[in-house]
């Protein structure tokens, strides 16, 4: 009788062990990714942009403020990047400057 009960307990433990191990691993993995995400949120992804003088900013209706000369066809019309060819500027000495 004792051996039958011992066999039943062993069978139950073997049957319950994989789900318990799976839940434990899931909890550890989620805690690890929460830690990674909190570190990623606290670190800035983009580098700090240097302050631009107001003379380089132009206001365009529908776009807002943009950097650089808007008359250039390579201008990105963005407040963050000047153009794809010369993103850090300045426009006046750029050899790729091409007016519209």
mmCIF file of N, CA, C and O in Angstrom:
data_model
loop_
_atom_site.group_PDB
_atom_site.id
_atom_site.type_symbol
_atom_site.label_atom_id
_atom_site.label_comp_id
_atom_site.label_asym_id
_atom_site.label_seq_id
_atom_site.Cartn_x
_atom_site.Cartn_y
_atom_site.Cartn_z
ATOM 1 N N UNK A 1 0.820 -1.196 0.000
ATOM 2 C CA UNK A 1 0.000 0.000 0.000
ATOM 3 C C UNK A 1 0.870 1.268 0.000
ATOM 4 O O UNK A 1 0.552 2.236 -0.683
ATOM 5 N N UNK A 2 1.920 1.229 0.812
ATOM 6 C CA UNK A 2 2.818 2.382 0.915
ATOM 7 C C UNK A 2 3.554 2.612 -0.404
ATOM 8 O O UNK A 2 3.755 3.752 -0.815
ATOM 9 N N UNK A 3 3.912 1.550 -1.066
ATOM 10 C CA UNK A 3 4.622 1.696 -2.320
ATOM 11 C C UNK A 3 3.715 2.263 -3.407
ATOM 12 O O UNK A 3 4.162 3.021 -4.260
ATOM 13 N N UNK A 4 2.420 1.918 -3.384
ATOM 14 C CA UNK A 4 1.470 2.455 -4.363
ATOM 15 C C UNK A 4 1.295 3.958 -4.140
ATOM 16 O O UNK A 4 1.281 4.742 -5.089
ATOM 17 N N UNK A 5 1.177 4.398 -2.885
ATOM 18 C CA UNK A 5 1.024 5.828 -2.583
ATOM 19 C C UNK A 5 2.280 6.604 -2.961
ATOM 20 O O UNK A 5 2.202 7.722 -3.463
ATOM 21 N N UNK A 6 3.433 5.998 -2.726
ATOM 22 C CA UNK A 6 4.686 6.634 -3.100
ATOM 23 C C UNK A 6 4.772 6.771 -4.622
ATOM 24 O O UNK A 6 5.214 7.811 -5.134
ATOM 25 N N UNK A 7 4.346 5.760 -5.354
ATOM 26 C CA UNK A 7 4.323 5.834 -6.815
ATOM 27 C C UNK A 7 3.384 6.933 -7.308
ATOM 28 O O UNK A 7 3.714 7.682 -8.238
ATOM 29 N N UNK A 8 2.212 7.058 -6.695
ATOM 30 C CA UNK A 8 1.237 8.086 -7.076
ATOM 31 C C UNK A 8 1.812 9.480 -6.818
ATOM 32 O O UNK A 8 1.699 10.385 -7.664
ATOM 33 N N UNK A 9 2.472 9.668 -5.699
ATOM 34 C CA UNK A 9 3.064 10.977 -5.371
ATOM 35 C C UNK A 9 4.175 11.319 -6.362
ATOM 36 O O UNK A 9 4.273 12.457 -6.843
ATOM 37 N N UNK A 10 4.992 10.348 -6.705
ATOM 38 C CA UNK A 10 6.064 10.592 -7.671
ATOM 39 C C UNK A 10 5.485 10.939 -9.039
ATOM 40 O O UNK A 10 5.945 11.876 -9.715
ATOM 41 N N UNK A 11 4.451 10.225 -9.453
ATOM 42 C CA UNK A 11 3.814 10.515 -10.741
ATOM 43 C C UNK A 11 3.218 11.913 -10.737
ATOM 44 O O UNK A 11 3.349 12.663 -11.714
ATOM 45 N N UNK A 12 2.557 12.315 -9.654
ATOM 46 C CA UNK A 12 1.991 13.667 -9.566
ATOM 47 C C UNK A 12 3.086 14.734 -9.605
ATOM 48 O O UNK A 12 2.948 15.763 -10.266
ATOM 49 N N UNK A 13 4.173 14.515 -8.894
ATOM 50 C CA UNK A 13 5.270 15.488 -8.899
ATOM 51 C C UNK A 13 5.900 15.610 -10.282
ATOM 52 O O UNK A 13 6.227 16.705 -10.736
ATOM 53 N N UNK A 14 6.068 14.486 -10.968
ATOM 54 C CA UNK A 14 6.628 14.521 -12.310
ATOM 55 C C UNK A 14 5.670 15.218 -13.271
ATOM 56 O O UNK A 14 6.081 15.955 -14.173
ATOM 57 N N UNK A 15 4.366 15.064 -13.064
ATOM 58 C CA UNK A 15 3.383 15.712 -13.923
ATOM 59 C C UNK A 15 3.254 17.201 -13.670
ATOM 60 O O UNK A 15 2.955 17.976 -14.581
ATOM 61 N N UNK A 16 3.473 17.629 -12.436
ATOM 62 C CA UNK A 16 3.298 19.043 -12.077
ATOM 63 C C UNK A 16 4.593 19.839 -12.268
ATOM 64 O O UNK A 16 4.554 21.060 -12.430
ATOM 65 N N UNK A 17 5.733 19.191 -12.293
ATOM 66 C CA UNK A 17 7.016 19.888 -12.373
ATOM 67 C C UNK A 17 7.180 20.725 -13.650
ATOM 68 O O UNK A 17 7.605 21.879 -13.565
ATOM 69 N N UNK A 18 6.864 20.234 -14.861
ATOM 70 C CA UNK A 18 7.075 21.069 -16.052
ATOM 71 C C UNK A 18 6.274 22.375 -16.063
ATOM 72 O O UNK A 18 6.840 23.434 -16.374
ATOM 73 N N UNK A 19 4.974 22.389 -15.694
ATOM 74 C CA UNK A 19 4.284 23.686 -15.673
ATOM 75 C C UNK A 19 4.852 24.651 -14.629
ATOM 76 O O UNK A 19 4.944 25.851 -14.875
ATOM 77 N N UNK A 20 5.259 24.120 -13.492
ATOM 78 C CA UNK A 20 5.839 24.995 -12.456
ATOM 79 C C UNK A 20 7.165 25.574 -12.949
ATOM 80 O O UNK A 20 7.432 26.776 -12.790
ATOM 81 N N UNK A 21 8.002 24.751 -13.566
ATOM 82 C CA UNK A 21 9.259 25.257 -14.114
ATOM 83 C C UNK A 21 9.009 26.268 -15.231
ATOM 84 O O UNK A 21 9.714 27.277 -15.339
ATOM 85 N N UNK A 22 8.000 26.015 -16.046
ATOM 86 C CA UNK A 22 7.675 26.938 -17.125
ATOM 87 C C UNK A 22 7.229 28.292 -16.576
ATOM 88 O O UNK A 22 7.654 29.337 -17.075
ATOM 89 N N UNK A 23 6.388 28.305 -15.572
ATOM 90 C CA UNK A 23 5.950 29.566 -14.960
ATOM 91 C C UNK A 23 7.113 30.301 -14.306
ATOM 92 O O UNK A 23 7.206 31.527 -14.387
ATOM 93 N N UNK A 24 8.007 29.578 -13.682
ATOM 94 C CA UNK A 24 9.169 30.203 -13.048
ATOM 95 C C UNK A 24 10.070 30.856 -14.094
ATOM 96 O O UNK A 24 10.522 31.994 -13.928
ATOM 97 N N UNK A 25 10.324 30.144 -15.213
ATOM 98 C CA UNK A 25 11.139 30.710 -16.280
ATOM 99 C C UNK A 25 10.458 31.918 -16.929
ATOM 100 O O UNK A 25 11.106 32.903 -17.276
ATOM 101 N N UNK A 26 9.139 31.859 -17.107
ATOM 102 C CA UNK A 26 8.396 32.987 -17.667
ATOM 103 C C UNK A 26 8.526 34.213 -16.770
ATOM 104 O O UNK A 26 8.761 35.325 -17.245
ATOM 105 N N UNK A 27 8.406 34.023 -15.467
ATOM 106 C CA UNK A 27 8.535 35.135 -14.515
ATOM 107 C C UNK A 27 9.934 35.746 -14.581
ATOM 108 O O UNK A 27 10.089 36.968 -14.599
ATOM 109 N N UNK A 28 10.968 34.914 -14.641
ATOM 110 C CA UNK A 28 12.342 35.424 -14.722
ATOM 111 C C UNK A 28 12.575 36.193 -16.017
ATOM 112 O O UNK A 28 13.209 37.253 -16.022
ATOM 113 N N UNK A 29 12.054 35.672 -17.122
ATOM 114 C CA UNK A 29 12.244 36.336 -18.413
ATOM 115 C C UNK A 29 11.532 37.676 -18.448
ATOM 116 O O UNK A 29 12.080 38.675 -18.923
ATOM 117 N N UNK A 30 10.310 37.726 -17.938
ATOM 118 C CA UNK A 30 9.575 38.994 -17.908
ATOM 119 C C UNK A 30 10.280 40.017 -17.027
ATOM 120 O O UNK A 30 10.350 41.201 -17.375
ATOM 121 N N UNK A 31 10.807 39.597 -15.889
ATOM 122 C CA UNK A 31 11.535 40.519 -15.013
ATOM 123 C C UNK A 31 12.792 41.041 -15.712
ATOM 124 O O UNK A 31 13.123 42.227 -15.608
ATOM 125 N N UNK A 32 13.460 40.174 -16.454
ATOM 126 C CA UNK A 32 14.666 40.588 -17.187
ATOM 127 C C UNK A 32 14.317 41.625 -18.252
ATOM 128 O O UNK A 32 14.996 42.646 -18.383
ATOM 129 N N UNK A 33 13.255 41.388 -19.025
ATOM 130 C CA UNK A 33 12.875 42.337 -20.079
ATOM 131 C C UNK A 33 12.330 43.640 -19.505
ATOM 132 O O UNK A 33 12.511 44.697 -20.093
ATOM 133 N N UNK A 34 11.662 43.583 -18.354
ATOM 134 C CA UNK A 34 11.236 44.827 -17.700
ATOM 135 C C UNK A 34 12.447 45.655 -17.309
ATOM 136 O O UNK A 34 12.452 46.875 -17.448
ATOM 137 N N UNK A 35 13.493 45.001 -16.825
ATOM 138 C CA UNK A 35 14.712 45.710 -16.443
ATOM 139 C C UNK A 35 15.388 46.319 -17.673
ATOM 140 O O UNK A 35 15.837 47.461 -17.637
ATOM 141 N N UNK A 36 15.435 45.585 -18.773
ATOM 142 C CA UNK A 36 16.036 46.108 -20.006
ATOM 143 C C UNK A 36 15.236 47.293 -20.528
ATOM 144 O O UNK A 36 15.794 48.314 -20.916
ATOM 145 N N UNK A 37 13.899 47.185 -20.534
ATOM 146 C CA UNK A 37 13.057 48.274 -21.038
ATOM 147 C C UNK A 37 13.170 49.517 -20.181
ATOM 148 O O UNK A 37 13.177 50.630 -20.693
ATOM 149 N N UNK A 38 13.259 49.353 -18.867
ATOM 150 C CA UNK A 38 13.386 50.539 -18.021
ATOM 151 C C UNK A 38 14.730 51.219 -18.248
ATOM 152 O O UNK A 38 14.828 52.440 -18.214
ATOM 153 N N UNK A 39 15.774 50.448 -18.521
ATOM 154 C CA UNK A 39 17.074 51.048 -18.824
ATOM 155 C C UNK A 39 17.054 51.726 -20.188
ATOM 156 O O UNK A 39 17.654 52.779 -20.374
ATOM 157 N N UNK A 40 16.337 51.135 -21.145
ATOM 158 C CA UNK A 40 16.269 51.728 -22.480
ATOM 159 C C UNK A 40 15.467 53.014 -22.473
ATOM 160 O O UNK A 40 15.773 53.948 -23.209
ATOM 161 N N UNK A 41 14.435 53.081 -21.652
ATOM 162 C CA UNK A 41 13.620 54.291 -21.581
ATOM 163 C C UNK A 41 14.393 55.430 -20.937
ATOM 164 O O UNK A 41 14.297 56.573 -21.352
ATOM 165 N N UNK A 42 15.218 55.101 -19.952
ATOM 166 C CA UNK A 42 15.950 56.156 -19.253
ATOM 167 C C UNK A 42 17.114 56.697 -20.072
ATOM 168 O O UNK A 42 17.570 57.794 -19.851
ATOM 169 N N UNK A 43 17.618 55.914 -21.056
ATOM 170 C CA UNK A 43 18.715 56.398 -21.892
ATOM 171 C C UNK A 43 18.168 57.049 -23.148
ATOM 172 O O UNK A 43 17.339 56.479 -23.813
ATOM 173 N N UNK A 44 18.628 58.237 -23.476
ATOM 174 C CA UNK A 44 18.126 58.870 -24.686
ATOM 175 C C UNK A 44 18.617 58.146 -25.938
ATOM 176 O O UNK A 44 19.765 57.743 -26.019
ATOM 177 N N UNK A 45 17.729 57.981 -26.896
ATOM 178 C CA UNK A 45 18.077 57.287 -28.130
ATOM 179 C C UNK A 45 18.804 58.240 -29.074
ATOM 180 O O UNK A 45 19.814 57.903 -29.666
ATOM 181 N N UNK A 46 18.287 59.442 -29.213
ATOM 182 C CA UNK A 46 18.890 60.416 -30.116
ATOM 183 C C UNK A 46 19.920 61.254 -29.373
ATOM 184 O O UNK A 46 19.730 61.582 -28.211
ATOM 185 N N UNK A 47 20.998 61.602 -30.009
ATOM 186 C CA UNK A 47 21.958 62.486 -29.349
ATOM 187 C C UNK A 47 21.347 63.874 -29.180
ATOM 188 O O UNK A 47 20.449 64.263 -29.908
ATOM 189 N N UNK A 48 21.856 64.587 -28.214
ATOM 190 C CA UNK A 48 21.349 65.934 -27.976
ATOM 191 C C UNK A 48 21.679 66.821 -29.171
ATOM 192 O O UNK A 48 22.790 66.815 -29.671
ATOM 193 N N UNK A 49 20.684 67.562 -29.608
ATOM 194 C CA UNK A 49 20.884 68.464 -30.736
ATOM 195 C C UNK A 49 21.487 69.765 -30.243
ATOM 196 O O UNK A 49 21.116 70.270 -29.186
ATOM 197 N N UNK A 50 22.411 70.299 -31.005
ATOM 198 C CA UNK A 50 22.999 71.568 -30.606
ATOM 199 C C UNK A 50 21.987 72.685 -30.847
ATOM 200 O O UNK A 50 21.147 72.603 -31.740
ATOM 201 N N UNK A 51 22.070 73.710 -30.041
ATOM 202 C CA UNK A 51 21.153 74.838 -30.172
ATOM 203 C C UNK A 51 21.483 75.604 -31.447
ATOM 204 O O UNK A 51 22.635 75.927 -31.714
ATOM 205 N N UNK A 52 20.485 75.833 -32.235
ATOM 206 C CA UNK A 52 20.685 76.559 -33.483
ATOM 207 C C UNK A 52 20.352 78.027 -33.294
ATOM 208 O O UNK A 52 19.422 78.366 -32.568
ATOM 209 N N UNK A 53 21.091 78.896 -33.939
ATOM 210 C CA UNK A 53 20.735 80.306 -33.869
ATOM 211 C C UNK A 53 19.404 80.536 -34.577
ATOM 212 O O UNK A 53 19.072 79.846 -35.537
ATOM 213 N N UNK A 54 18.604 81.472 -34.090
ATOM 214 C CA UNK A 54 17.296 81.708 -34.700
ATOM 215 C C UNK A 54 17.372 82.080 -36.174
ATOM 216 O O UNK A 54 16.427 81.879 -36.910
ATOM 217 N N UNK A 55 18.509 82.592 -36.644
ATOM 218 C CA UNK A 55 18.632 82.987 -38.048
ATOM 219 C C UNK A 55 18.564 81.774 -38.982
ATOM 220 O O UNK A 55 18.194 81.902 -40.139
ATOM 221 N N UNK A 56 18.910 80.588 -38.511
ATOM 222 C CA UNK A 56 18.892 79.400 -39.358
ATOM 223 C C UNK A 56 17.522 78.733 -39.397
ATOM 224 O O UNK A 56 17.321 77.817 -40.176
ATOM 225 N N UNK A 57 16.604 79.176 -38.571
ATOM 226 C CA UNK A 57 15.260 78.595 -38.541
ATOM 227 C C UNK A 57 14.329 79.451 -39.393
ATOM 228 O O UNK A 57 14.333 80.663 -39.304
ATOM 229 N N UNK A 58 13.538 78.816 -40.234
ATOM 230 C CA UNK A 58 12.576 79.507 -41.087
ATOM 231 C C UNK A 58 11.209 78.903 -40.836
ATOM 232 O O UNK A 58 11.079 77.689 -40.738
ATOM 233 N N UNK A 59 10.190 79.739 -40.730
ATOM 234 C CA UNK A 59 8.834 79.243 -40.516
ATOM 235 C C UNK A 59 8.120 79.117 -41.861
ATOM 236 O O UNK A 59 8.077 80.057 -42.650
ATOM 237 N N UNK A 60 7.572 77.927 -42.125
ATOM 238 C CA UNK A 60 6.828 77.671 -43.356
ATOM 239 C C UNK A 60 5.410 77.269 -42.961
ATOM 240 O O UNK A 60 5.225 76.426 -42.079
ATOM 241 N N UNK A 61 4.422 77.871 -43.615
ATOM 242 C CA UNK A 61 3.033 77.512 -43.339
ATOM 243 C C UNK A 61 2.807 76.047 -43.681
ATOM 244 O O UNK A 61 3.166 75.582 -44.756
ATOM 245 N N UNK A 62 2.213 75.297 -42.767
ATOM 246 C CA UNK A 62 1.938 73.887 -42.987
ATOM 247 C C UNK A 62 3.037 72.973 -42.495
ATOM 248 O O UNK A 62 2.796 71.812 -42.232
ATOM 249 N N UNK A 63 4.283 73.469 -42.378
ATOM 250 C CA UNK A 63 5.394 72.657 -41.891
ATOM 251 C C UNK A 63 5.842 73.085 -40.505
ATOM 252 O O UNK A 63 6.276 72.276 -39.727
ATOM 253 N N UNK A 64 5.789 74.368 -40.235
ATOM 254 C CA UNK A 64 6.337 74.894 -38.988
ATOM 255 C C UNK A 64 7.747 75.394 -39.231
ATOM 256 O O UNK A 64 8.086 75.837 -40.328
ATOM 257 N N UNK A 65 8.599 75.312 -38.219
ATOM 258 C CA UNK A 65 9.971 75.788 -38.343
ATOM 259 C C UNK A 65 10.853 74.726 -38.989
ATOM 260 O O UNK A 65 10.756 73.543 -38.662
ATOM 261 N N UNK A 66 11.702 75.145 -39.912
ATOM 262 C CA UNK A 66 12.644 74.249 -40.570
ATOM 263 C C UNK A 66 14.042 74.835 -40.491
ATOM 264 O O UNK A 66 14.208 76.030 -40.302
ATOM 265 N N UNK A 67 15.040 74.002 -40.669
ATOM 266 C CA UNK A 67 16.440 74.418 -40.597
ATOM 267 C C UNK A 67 16.980 74.624 -42.007
ATOM 268 O O UNK A 67 16.669 73.857 -42.919
ATOM 269 N N UNK A 68 17.793 75.617 -42.178
ATOM 270 C CA UNK A 68 18.500 75.824 -43.435
ATOM 271 C C UNK A 68 17.716 76.628 -44.452
ATOM 272 O O UNK A 68 16.664 77.182 -44.178
ATOM 273 N N UNK A 69 18.284 76.689 -45.653
ATOM 274 C CA UNK A 69 17.658 77.453 -46.735
ATOM 275 C C UNK A 69 16.579 76.604 -47.393
ATOM 276 O O UNK A 69 16.853 75.535 -47.932
ATOM 277 N N UNK A 70 15.382 77.110 -47.364
ATOM 278 C CA UNK A 70 14.237 76.380 -47.911
ATOM 279 C C UNK A 70 14.285 76.371 -49.432
ATOM 280 O O UNK A 70 13.680 75.519 -50.072
ATOM 281 N N UNK A 71 15.042 77.275 -50.014
ATOM 282 C CA UNK A 71 15.119 77.326 -51.474
ATOM 283 C C UNK A 71 15.931 76.173 -52.064
ATOM 284 O O UNK A 71 15.881 75.938 -53.265
ATOM 285 N N UNK A 72 16.662 75.414 -51.255
ATOM 286 C CA UNK A 72 17.445 74.287 -51.750
ATOM 287 C C UNK A 72 16.544 73.068 -51.934
ATOM 288 O O UNK A 72 15.708 72.771 -51.082
ATOM 289 N N UNK A 73 16.710 72.351 -53.020
ATOM 290 C CA UNK A 73 15.841 71.200 -53.267
ATOM 291 C C UNK A 73 16.188 70.021 -52.359
ATOM 292 O O UNK A 73 15.400 69.105 -52.205
ATOM 293 N N UNK A 74 17.345 70.028 -51.714
ATOM 294 C CA UNK A 74 17.728 68.953 -50.799
ATOM 295 C C UNK A 74 17.294 69.214 -49.356
ATOM 296 O O UNK A 74 17.517 68.390 -48.492
ATOM 297 N N UNK A 75 16.696 70.374 -49.077
ATOM 298 C CA UNK A 75 16.270 70.698 -47.722
ATOM 299 C C UNK A 75 15.231 69.687 -47.251
ATOM 300 O O UNK A 75 14.299 69.357 -47.978
ATOM 301 N N UNK A 76 15.376 69.193 -46.021
ATOM 302 C CA UNK A 76 14.483 68.164 -45.488
ATOM 303 C C UNK A 76 13.176 68.744 -44.963
ATOM 304 O O UNK A 76 12.259 67.999 -44.667
ATOM 305 N N UNK A 77 13.101 70.067 -44.836
ATOM 306 C CA UNK A 77 11.929 70.737 -44.280
ATOM 307 C C UNK A 77 11.547 70.124 -42.940
ATOM 308 O O UNK A 77 10.424 69.724 -42.714
ATOM 309 N N UNK A 78 12.524 70.060 -42.064
ATOM 310 C CA UNK A 78 12.368 69.470 -40.737
ATOM 311 C C UNK A 78 13.062 70.368 -39.719
ATOM 312 O O UNK A 78 14.076 70.984 -40.019
ATOM 313 N N UNK A 79 12.542 70.423 -38.492
ATOM 314 C CA UNK A 79 13.226 71.195 -37.451
ATOM 315 C C UNK A 79 14.415 70.447 -36.847
ATOM 316 O O UNK A 79 15.128 70.976 -36.021
ATOM 317 N N UNK A 80 14.641 69.182 -37.246
ATOM 318 C CA UNK A 80 15.690 68.373 -36.648
ATOM 319 C C UNK A 80 16.888 68.129 -37.565
ATOM 320 O O UNK A 80 18.008 67.996 -37.104
ATOM 321 N N UNK A 81 16.655 68.027 -38.853
ATOM 322 C CA UNK A 81 17.740 67.744 -39.789
ATOM 323 C C UNK A 81 17.645 68.714 -40.960
ATOM 324 O O UNK A 81 16.550 69.028 -41.428
ATOM 325 N N UNK A 82 18.771 69.206 -41.400
ATOM 326 C CA UNK A 82 18.812 70.195 -42.474
ATOM 327 C C UNK A 82 18.538 69.535 -43.814
ATOM 328 O O UNK A 82 17.624 69.916 -44.527
ATOM 329 N N UNK A 83 19.361 68.569 -44.204
ATOM 330 C CA UNK A 83 19.165 67.861 -45.472
ATOM 331 C C UNK A 83 19.926 66.546 -45.427
ATOM 332 O O UNK A 83 20.721 66.304 -44.528
ATOM 333 N N UNK A 84 19.704 65.709 -46.425
ATOM 334 C CA UNK A 84 20.383 64.416 -46.468
ATOM 335 C C UNK A 84 21.834 64.552 -46.890
ATOM 336 O O UNK A 84 22.679 63.761 -46.504
ATOM 337 N N UNK A 85 22.135 65.576 -47.673
ATOM 338 C CA UNK A 85 23.489 65.744 -48.195
ATOM 339 C C UNK A 85 24.412 66.372 -47.159
ATOM 340 O O UNK A 85 25.532 65.933 -46.959
ATOM 341 N N UNK A 86 23.944 67.388 -46.462
ATOM 342 C CA UNK A 86 24.758 68.130 -45.502
ATOM 343 C C UNK A 86 23.925 68.376 -44.239
ATOM 344 O O UNK A 86 23.499 69.496 -43.993
ATOM 345 N N UNK A 87 23.672 67.346 -43.420
ATOM 346 C CA UNK A 87 22.740 67.491 -42.298
ATOM 347 C C UNK A 87 23.182 68.472 -41.218
ATOM 348 O O UNK A 87 22.349 69.071 -40.552
ATOM 349 N N UNK A 88 24.473 68.675 -41.038
ATOM 350 C CA UNK A 88 24.906 69.575 -39.969
ATOM 351 C C UNK A 88 25.120 70.999 -40.452
ATOM 352 O O UNK A 88 25.287 71.904 -39.650
ATOM 353 N N UNK A 89 25.125 71.230 -41.774
ATOM 354 C CA UNK A 89 25.189 72.583 -42.336
ATOM 355 C C UNK A 89 26.576 73.158 -42.346
ATOM 356 O O UNK A 89 27.536 72.463 -42.114
ATOM 357 N N UNK A 90 26.749 74.406 -42.621
ATOM 358 C CA UNK A 90 25.771 75.406 -43.046
ATOM 359 C C UNK A 90 25.499 75.324 -44.551
ATOM 360 O O UNK A 90 26.251 74.726 -45.307
ATOM 361 N N UNK A 91 24.416 75.972 -44.962
ATOM 362 C CA UNK A 91 23.989 75.904 -46.368
ATOM 363 C C UNK A 91 24.836 76.775 -47.291
ATOM 364 O O UNK A 91 25.023 76.431 -48.451
ATOM 365 N N UNK A 92 25.335 77.906 -46.798
ATOM 366 C CA UNK A 92 25.967 78.868 -47.702
ATOM 367 C C UNK A 92 27.214 78.322 -48.383
ATOM 368 O O UNK A 92 27.514 78.683 -49.511
ATOM 369 N N UNK A 93 27.962 77.413 -47.764
ATOM 370 C CA UNK A 93 29.180 76.884 -48.374
ATOM 371 C C UNK A 93 29.010 75.455 -48.896
ATOM 372 O O UNK A 93 29.987 74.821 -49.275
ATOM 373 N N UNK A 94 27.792 74.964 -48.945
ATOM 374 C CA UNK A 94 27.565 73.567 -49.359
ATOM 375 C C UNK A 94 27.729 73.460 -50.880
ATOM 376 O O UNK A 94 27.134 74.205 -51.654
ATOM 377 N N UNK A 95 28.534 72.512 -51.323
ATOM 378 C CA UNK A 95 28.761 72.341 -52.761
ATOM 379 C C UNK A 95 27.578 71.655 -53.447
ATOM 380 O O UNK A 95 27.484 71.647 -54.651
ATOM 381 N N UNK A 96 26.663 71.093 -52.649
ATOM 382 C CA UNK A 96 25.483 70.434 -53.214
ATOM 383 C C UNK A 96 24.259 71.342 -53.245
ATOM 384 O O UNK A 96 23.191 70.892 -53.613
ATOM 385 N N UNK A 97 24.427 72.595 -52.851
ATOM 386 C CA UNK A 97 23.299 73.518 -52.816
ATOM 387 C C UNK A 97 22.704 73.642 -54.227
ATOM 388 O O UNK A 97 23.411 73.914 -55.185
ATOM 389 N N UNK A 98 21.421 73.408 -54.319
ATOM 390 C CA UNK A 98 20.746 73.464 -55.627
ATOM 391 C C UNK A 98 19.392 74.119 -55.405
ATOM 392 O O UNK A 98 18.518 73.536 -54.766
ATOM 393 N N UNK A 99 19.201 75.323 -55.918
ATOM 394 C CA UNK A 99 17.941 76.020 -55.706
ATOM 395 C C UNK A 99 16.849 75.386 -56.557
ATOM 396 O O UNK A 99 17.125 74.793 -57.595
ATOM 397 N N UNK A 100 15.637 75.535 -56.094
ATOM 398 C CA UNK A 100 14.488 74.910 -56.773
ATOM 399 C C UNK A 100 14.244 75.463 -58.132
ATOM 400 O O UNK A 100 14.264 76.477 -58.558
#
